Amino acid sequence: MNYYDAMIVGSGFSGLGTALILAKKGLSSLILEREDHPGGLLKGICRGEHRLKPLLEMVEKNLRIDLITGAKLRSIGGFHPRFNIQWVKDGRALTADAGHIVIASGLNLYFPEHLHPAGPGPGIITLPELEHHVCTTDWSEFKDKRLLMICGYNEPNSAYGIQLTLDRSIALAKAGASVFLAMPDVLFNDPEVVDMYRAARNAGVLIIRSPEAPVLSGQHPDLSFEAIDPSIVEDHHAAIIHGSIDIVVFEPEYRPRTLENIFWSPLKPSTNNQGFYQPDNPTLTPVLSERKGVYFVGAVTGFKSLESCRQEAALASAEISIKHPENPTHAEVDENKCVACLTCVRICPHRAIHIDGTARVAREACDGCGICAAECPAKAITMVKEGESFERSDLVESPEHIPNWMVLFCCDGSTGPTWDSMKPNPVLKRWHMNAIRVA
């Protein structure tokens, strides 16, 4: 069976970039792409093909990277440092092991039907469709056209989506188009968005700060809109704005592309209330999940710029190279010493410990930081290197040499405790093994 230092789900900008950075560090990668052609969202943005082609050429020449397209991922099991991945390619079931999992599966773009139930049509498009059109022509085609750009009304709200719409509005205005831009009165924390907002006003874009999306009426070429802007009138009475337009451009709706029913149940990463994968600490460590050895890179946590994706690819690669020791450690609890005081549960930064009679450590979440062992008042927790405990013994590392049934012989006095620790052993379940008690 092949072993890779990392398995990457998705061959977009983030997935390819992560694999190339890992290769520079001397680490191997397996990239699984469900589509027949790699590229992800790069295939749908202006000049994306120009960015994609050199990346693919570097990946194809790199001996440390295997890229498989048309792969239908079936399951991800095991835990760090040996995950087991199963997928189907051309009707054949294939499998490989990997030390780390990088989820770079991106997101899906949809027309925002909650803003315009009639859906797209003549003169009513989304921002990616505008990008495609510009790639085949140029901005000058929109000279003397009247356009309404609508952004910021989707959930979740994307700062980069607003920034991208502002940028395209500026380009249209400079090309001689009359541009209306409708957006909610949102607070900008990103200085780049603030600067672009000012640049849009200076370019002649009429910005409508409406709490609700404009209402469209008519059909192309006689489209019109109505919007409310409370910021125009000082006495807090909202101004109603009417306008006739040639083209309406909606910011697309972003929906998560998570791996449903793929992860082994205890390994499944958390998602936020919009369904996107949720990093363990979005501010400090935006690529780390709460599951040891599982990382998020790119738009899988929300729509973002290529520069943000590049930074996350570098950060995830650095984390993987740091956490790639030959003998990683994990915490183990001595049940005879544990008094279930909850100290370890409270202080574990990875939420890897819970109480079930005594403290239990989830191996798929334990990061081996040693905080619990240092703070345990009962001295019931020790840090163990992989391979020193039963679960990672040579026997378990070579499951093909183990029969389906393992017999446990115990002397009087130890049968109960030993049997209780053996029976729920997750590694036995992983290799479809059973333990039976001989009285």
PDB file of C-alpha atoms in Angstrom, residues 228-240:
ATOM      1  CA  ILE A 228     -34.057  52.323  -0.512  1.00  0.00           C
ATOM      2  CA  ASP A 229     -31.099  54.301   0.818  1.00  0.00           C
ATOM      3  CA  PRO A 230     -31.544  55.727   4.347  1.00  0.00           C
ATOM      4  CA  SER A 231     -28.130  57.401   4.208  1.00  0.00           C
ATOM      5  CA  ILE A 232     -29.106  60.020   1.629  1.00  0.00           C
ATOM      6  CA  VAL A 233     -31.636  61.991   3.718  1.00  0.00           C
ATOM      7  CA  GLU A 234     -30.449  63.500   7.004  1.00  0.00           C
ATOM      8  CA  ASP A 235     -33.808  63.321   8.821  1.00  0.00           C
ATOM      9  CA  HIS A 236     -33.667  59.514   8.767  1.00  0.00           C
ATOM     10  CA  HIS A 237     -36.408  59.238   6.136  1.00  0.00           C
ATOM     11  CA  ALA A 238     -35.211  56.750   3.552  1.00  0.00           C
ATOM     12  CA  ALA A 239     -34.839  57.906  -0.025  1.00  0.00           C
ATOM     13  CA  ILE A 240     -36.376  55.691  -2.705  1.00  0.00           C
TER      14      ILE A 240
END
